[in-house]
Coordinates of C-alpha atoms and ligand atoms in Angstrom, one line a residue:
M24 CA 13.3 16.4 -9.8
A25 CA 16.5 17.0 -11.8
N26 CA 17.4 14.1 -14.0
Y27 CA 20.9 13.7 -12.6
I28 CA 19.4 13.0 -9.2
L29 CA 17.0 10.5 -10.7
N30 CA 19.8 8.8 -12.4
K31 CA 22.1 8.8 -9.4
Y32 CA 19.7 6.9 -7.2
I33 CA 16.8 5.4 -9.3
D34 CA 16.6 2.8 -12.0
I35 CA 13.3 2.9 -13.8
S36 CA 12.5 -0.1 -15.9
K37 CA 12.1 0.2 -19.7
E38 CA 8.4 -0.4 -19.6
V39 CA 7.7 2.2 -16.9
L40 CA 10.0 4.7 -18.6
N41 CA 8.1 4.3 -21.8
A42 CA 4.8 4.6 -20.0
L43 CA 6.0 7.8 -18.3
E44 CA 7.2 9.3 -21.6
F45 CA 4.0 8.6 -23.5
N46 CA 1.6 9.4 -20.6
K47 CA 0.3 5.8 -20.3
P48 CA -1.5 4.7 -17.2
I49 CA 0.8 3.3 -14.5
V50 CA 0.0 1.6 -11.1
A51 CA 2.7 1.4 -8.4
L52 CA 2.9 -1.6 -6.1
E53 CA 4.7 -1.8 -2.8
S54 CA 7.2 -4.5 -1.8
T55 CA 6.7 -4.8 2.0
I56 CA 3.6 -6.9 1.2
I57 CA 6.0 -9.3 -0.7
S58 CA 8.9 -9.4 1.7
H59 CA 7.1 -9.1 5.0
G60 CA 3.4 -9.6 4.3
M61 CA 3.1 -13.2 2.9
P62 CA 5.0 -16.5 3.0
Y63 CA 7.1 -17.8 0.0
P64 CA 6.1 -18.8 -2.7
K65 CA 2.6 -17.3 -2.4
N66 CA 4.1 -13.9 -2.1
M67 CA 5.9 -14.2 -5.4
E68 CA 2.9 -15.7 -7.2
T69 CA 0.8 -12.8 -5.8
A70 CA 3.3 -10.1 -6.8
I71 CA 3.4 -11.5 -10.4
G72 CA -0.4 -11.9 -10.4
L73 CA -1.0 -8.3 -9.4
E74 CA 1.2 -7.1 -12.3
S75 CA -0.9 -9.3 -14.7
I76 CA -4.2 -7.8 -13.5
I77 CA -2.9 -4.3 -14.0
K78 CA -1.7 -5.2 -17.5
E79 CA -5.1 -6.8 -18.4
N80 CA -6.7 -3.5 -17.6
G81 CA -4.4 -1.6 -20.0
A82 CA -2.1 -0.1 -17.4
I83 CA 1.6 -0.6 -16.7
P84 CA 2.6 -2.1 -13.2
A85 CA 5.6 -0.5 -11.4
T86 CA 6.6 -2.6 -8.4
I87 CA 9.0 -0.6 -6.2
A88 CA 11.8 -1.7 -3.9
I89 CA 15.4 -0.9 -3.1
I90 CA 17.9 -3.5 -4.3
D91 CA 21.6 -3.3 -3.4
G92 CA 21.2 0.4 -2.6
R93 CA 19.4 1.3 -5.8
I94 CA 15.8 2.4 -5.9
K95 CA 14.0 0.2 -8.5
V96 CA 10.8 1.3 -10.1
G97 CA 9.5 -1.6 -12.1
L98 CA 11.1 -5.0 -11.2
N99 CA 11.9 -8.1 -13.3
S100 CA 10.9 -11.6 -12.2
E101 CA 14.3 -12.4 -10.7
Q102 CA 14.1 -9.2 -8.6
I103 CA 10.6 -10.1 -7.4
E104 CA 11.8 -13.6 -6.6
Y105 CA 14.7 -12.2 -4.6
L106 CA 12.4 -10.0 -2.5
S107 CA 10.1 -13.0 -2.0
Y108 CA 12.6 -15.4 -0.3
D109 CA 15.6 -13.4 1.0
K110 CA 15.4 -13.1 4.8
N111 CA 17.6 -10.0 5.0
I112 CA 15.3 -7.6 3.2
V113 CA 14.9 -4.5 5.4
K114 CA 11.4 -2.9 5.9
V115 CA 11.9 0.6 4.5
S116 CA 9.6 3.5 5.5
R117 CA 10.6 7.2 4.9
R118 CA 13.2 7.4 7.6
D119 CA 15.0 4.1 6.5
I120 CA 15.6 5.2 2.9
P121 CA 18.9 7.1 3.4
Y122 CA 20.5 4.3 5.4
V123 CA 19.5 1.5 3.1
I124 CA 20.8 3.4 0.1
A125 CA 24.1 4.5 1.7
M126 CA 24.8 0.9 2.9
G127 CA 24.0 -0.6 -0.5
I128 CA 21.6 -3.1 1.0
S129 CA 18.1 -4.2 -0.1
G130 CA 14.8 -3.1 1.3
A131 CA 11.1 -3.6 0.8
T132 CA 9.1 -0.3 0.6
T133 CA 6.1 0.4 2.8
V134 CA 3.1 2.6 1.7
A135 CA 5.0 5.7 2.7
S136 CA 8.2 5.0 0.8
T137 CA 6.4 3.6 -2.2
M138 CA 4.4 6.9 -2.3
I139 CA 7.7 8.9 -2.2
F140 CA 9.3 7.1 -5.1
S141 CA 6.0 7.0 -7.1
N142 CA 5.7 10.8 -6.7
I143 CA 9.3 11.4 -7.7
C144 CA 8.6 9.5 -11.0
G145 CA 5.2 11.1 -11.5
I146 CA 3.1 7.9 -10.8
R147 CA -0.2 8.9 -9.3
L148 CA -2.0 5.6 -8.6
F149 CA -0.8 3.0 -6.2
S150 CA -2.4 -0.3 -5.1
T151 CA -1.9 -2.3 -2.0
G152 CA -3.7 -4.4 0.7
G153 CA -4.0 -2.2 3.7
I154 CA -2.3 1.0 4.9
G155 CA -0.7 1.7 8.2
G156 CA -2.5 4.0 10.7
V157 CA -3.0 5.0 14.3
H158 CA -2.3 2.0 16.6
R159 CA -4.6 1.1 19.5
G160 CA -3.3 2.7 22.6
A161 CA -1.5 5.5 20.6
E162 CA -2.4 8.0 23.2
K163 CA 0.3 6.3 25.3
T164 CA 2.7 4.9 22.8
F165 CA 2.4 7.6 20.1
D166 CA 2.5 4.8 17.6
I167 CA 1.1 6.3 14.4
S168 CA 2.3 5.0 11.0
A169 CA 4.5 7.3 8.9
D170 CA 2.0 6.3 6.1
L171 CA -0.4 8.9 7.4
T172 CA 2.0 11.8 7.4
E173 CA 3.1 10.8 3.9
L174 CA -0.5 10.9 2.8
S175 CA -0.7 14.5 4.0
T176 CA 2.0 15.7 1.7
T177 CA 2.7 13.3 -1.1
S178 CA 0.4 13.4 -4.1
V179 CA -0.4 9.7 -4.8
A180 CA -3.7 8.0 -4.5
I181 CA -3.8 4.6 -2.7
V182 CA -6.3 1.9 -3.4
C183 CA -6.6 -0.3 -0.4
A184 CA -9.1 -2.5 1.5
G185 CA -9.1 -0.1 4.4
V186 CA -7.0 -0.9 7.5
K187 CA -6.8 -4.0 9.7
S188 CA -8.3 -3.7 13.1
I189 CA -4.9 -4.2 14.7
L190 CA -5.2 -0.4 14.4
D191 CA -7.7 2.0 16.0
I192 CA -9.8 2.5 12.9
N193 CA -11.7 5.5 14.3
L194 CA -8.6 7.4 15.3
T195 CA -7.0 6.5 12.0
L196 CA -9.9 8.2 10.2
E197 CA -9.8 11.2 12.5
K198 CA -6.1 11.6 11.9
L199 CA -6.7 11.4 8.1
E200 CA -9.3 14.2 8.4
T201 CA -6.9 16.4 10.3
L202 CA -4.2 15.8 7.7
G203 CA -6.6 16.8 4.9
V204 CA -6.6 13.4 3.2
P205 CA -9.8 12.6 1.3
V206 CA -11.1 9.1 2.2
I207 CA -13.2 7.7 -0.7
G208 CA -15.3 4.6 -0.2
Y209 CA -15.7 2.7 -3.5
K210 CA -19.4 1.9 -3.8
T211 CA -19.7 2.2 -0.1
D212 CA -19.9 4.8 2.7
N213 CA -18.7 2.4 5.3
F214 CA -14.9 2.3 5.7
P215 CA -13.7 -1.3 5.1
A216 CA -11.6 -3.2 7.7
F217 CA -9.4 -5.4 5.4
Y218 CA -10.9 -8.9 6.0
L219 CA -14.3 -7.3 6.6
R220 CA -16.3 -5.2 4.2
E221 CA -17.4 -2.8 6.9
S222 CA -15.7 -1.4 9.9
G223 CA -18.8 0.5 11.2
F224 CA -17.1 3.8 10.6
K225 CA -18.1 6.1 7.8
T226 CA -15.9 7.2 4.9
D227 CA -15.6 10.8 4.0
V228 CA -17.3 10.4 0.6
K229 CA -18.5 7.7 -1.7
A230 CA -17.6 7.1 -5.4
E231 CA -19.5 4.8 -7.7
T232 CA -17.1 4.5 -10.7
P233 CA -13.4 4.7 -11.6
I234 CA -14.2 7.9 -13.5
Q235 CA -15.6 9.6 -10.4
C236 CA -12.5 8.6 -8.5
A237 CA -10.3 10.0 -11.3
E238 CA -12.2 13.2 -11.3
I239 CA -11.8 13.7 -7.6
L240 CA -8.0 13.2 -8.0
K241 CA -7.8 15.6 -10.9
A242 CA -9.8 18.3 -9.0
K243 CA -7.5 17.9 -5.9
W244 CA -4.2 18.1 -7.8
D245 CA -5.3 20.7 -10.4
L246 CA -6.0 23.0 -7.5
G247 CA -2.5 22.4 -6.0
L248 CA -3.9 20.6 -3.0
L249 CA -0.9 18.4 -2.5
G250 CA -1.1 15.1 -0.7
G251 CA -2.6 11.7 -1.1
V252 CA -6.0 10.2 -1.3
V253 CA -7.3 6.9 0.2
I254 CA -9.6 5.0 -2.0
A255 CA -11.1 2.3 0.2
N256 CA -12.3 -0.8 -1.8
P257 CA -14.0 -3.5 0.3
I258 CA -12.9 -7.1 0.0
P259 CA -15.0 -9.2 -2.4
K260 CA -18.0 -10.7 -0.5
E261 CA -17.0 -14.3 -1.1
Y262 CA -13.7 -13.8 0.6
E263 CA -14.9 -11.9 3.6
G264 CA -13.6 -13.2 7.0
N265 CA -15.5 -14.2 10.2
K266 CA -15.5 -11.2 12.5
D267 CA -15.3 -13.2 15.8
I268 CA -12.3 -15.2 14.6
I269 CA -10.5 -12.1 13.4
D270 CA -11.3 -10.1 16.5
S271 CA -10.1 -12.8 18.8
A272 CA -6.9 -13.3 16.8
I273 CA -6.2 -9.6 17.0
E274 CA -6.8 -9.5 20.8
T275 CA -4.3 -12.3 21.3
A276 CA -1.7 -10.7 19.0
L277 CA -2.0 -7.3 20.8
K278 CA -1.6 -9.0 24.2
E279 CA 1.5 -10.9 23.0
A280 CA 3.0 -7.8 21.5
Q281 CA 2.6 -6.0 24.8
A282 CA 4.0 -8.8 26.8
L283 CA 7.1 -9.0 24.6
K284 CA 7.4 -5.2 24.6
I285 CA 7.4 -5.0 20.8
A286 CA 7.9 -1.4 19.6
G287 CA 8.8 0.8 16.7
K288 CA 8.9 -0.5 13.2
E289 CA 8.6 -4.1 14.4
T290 CA 5.1 -3.6 15.8
T291 CA 3.1 -3.8 12.5
P292 CA 5.0 -6.8 11.1
F293 CA 4.7 -8.6 14.4
L294 CA 1.0 -8.1 14.7
L295 CA 0.4 -9.0 11.0
D296 CA 2.4 -12.2 11.4
K297 CA 0.6 -13.3 14.6
V298 CA -2.9 -12.6 13.1
K299 CA -1.8 -14.6 10.0
D300 CA -0.7 -17.6 12.2
L301 CA -3.8 -17.5 14.3
T302 CA -6.3 -17.2 11.4
G303 CA -4.5 -19.7 9.2
G304 CA -4.4 -20.1 5.5
E305 CA -7.9 -18.6 5.0
S306 CA -6.6 -15.1 5.9
L307 CA -3.8 -15.5 3.3
E308 CA -6.4 -16.3 0.6
A309 CA -8.5 -13.4 1.6
N310 CA -5.4 -11.1 1.6
I311 CA -4.5 -12.2 -2.0
A312 CA -8.1 -11.7 -3.1
L313 CA -8.4 -8.2 -1.8
A314 CA -5.0 -7.2 -3.2
N315 CA -6.1 -8.5 -6.6
N316 CA -9.3 -6.6 -6.3
N317 CA -7.5 -3.4 -5.5
A318 CA -5.0 -3.8 -8.4
D319 CA -8.0 -4.1 -10.7
L320 CA -9.6 -1.0 -9.5
A321 CA -6.4 1.0 -9.3
A322 CA -5.6 0.2 -12.9
K323 CA -9.1 1.2 -14.0
I324 CA -8.8 4.5 -12.2
A325 CA -5.3 5.0 -13.7
V326 CA -6.7 4.6 -17.2
E327 CA -9.5 7.1 -16.5
Y328 CA -7.1 9.6 -14.8
C329 CA -4.8 9.4 -17.9
K330 CA -7.7 10.2 -20.2
L331 CA -8.6 13.3 -18.1
Q332 CA -5.0 14.5 -18.4
R333 CA -5.1 14.5 -22.2
Ligands
PSU426 N1 -1.0 -3.3 6.9 C1 -1.4 -4.5 6.4 N2 -0.4 -5.2 5.6 C2 0.8 -4.6 5.4 C3 1.2 -3.4 6.0 C4 0.2 -2.8 6.7 O1 -2.5 -5.0 6.5 O2 1.7 -5.3 4.7 C5 2.5 -2.8 5.8 C6 2.5 -1.8 4.7 O3 3.7 -1.8 3.9 C7 2.4 -0.5 5.5 C8 3.3 -0.8 6.6 O4 2.9 0.7 4.7 O5 3.0 -2.2 6.9 C9 3.1 0.1 7.8 O6 4.1 -0.1 8.8 P1 4.2 0.9 10.1 O7 2.9 0.7 10.8 O8 5.4 0.4 10.8 O9 4.3 2.3 9.5
MN427 MN1 4.6 2.3 14.1

């Protein structure tokens, strides 16, 4: 993208700019997980912890958000704190970007919008907790996350712990196949379900090492096959949740959402919040553990991908 457009809308931090210039490994991080995914101050501690994990692996973290109408790639600690406690932060997916910028307000980026800004800057690896997908009952509601359409066109790889079973996991995987998005299981061929290591549904392929993951990304993008890749990394065993407790919390949350006629962009945050309340602090600890685990893998893949580019 032309530099004047970059400068007109985007502020890239010094560290990230330097990494881009010298072809150093970078990992993008989303901010919806900070503003809408976890309570204060755990969200702030987690966001800062994720950046440290990426640095320990020799990569540069780039947390992304919109602050006062400016797209920020690479945040300082005051900006992370602001996103962690302020109650007026808008959830920004692809369609919300123009409004939030034009109004000069602040927004937390979802997987879709974080991918968009990463791609504009040339950042190829992105780490998060879970991606959006096809909601249960989508045959009636048409509720399919814009994260999936973004994955079909925007060339960024996402390391995640699969998707939460608030979604229809099978339909999410079918949709990803239609959209031509590779789904790589990291050391597994069973797609993970966020709190659980296995969803029971198969991944497209399995990779055993960060190098293998990097080689798949390189082959895809070298060939001009634009679009994203899902790298599904199961939650560490010691943090895995109890399936019955999670399933029953999700059932309750879905019923409540239906009764209250929750729709549109509110659906995912509503369901996530309910499940969090119903499963208590344990799910928060699991969420932090899997996010850390994903940042670690994403950084390792970014380092290998960078080597392949030299
Ligand atoms: N799933 C999670 N945690 C999250 C999200 C999804 O387990 O925090 C967030 C991500 O930012 C994701 C967004 O991109 O929700 C998807 O929202 P929607 O379904 O409205 O597209
Ligand atoms: Mn939706």
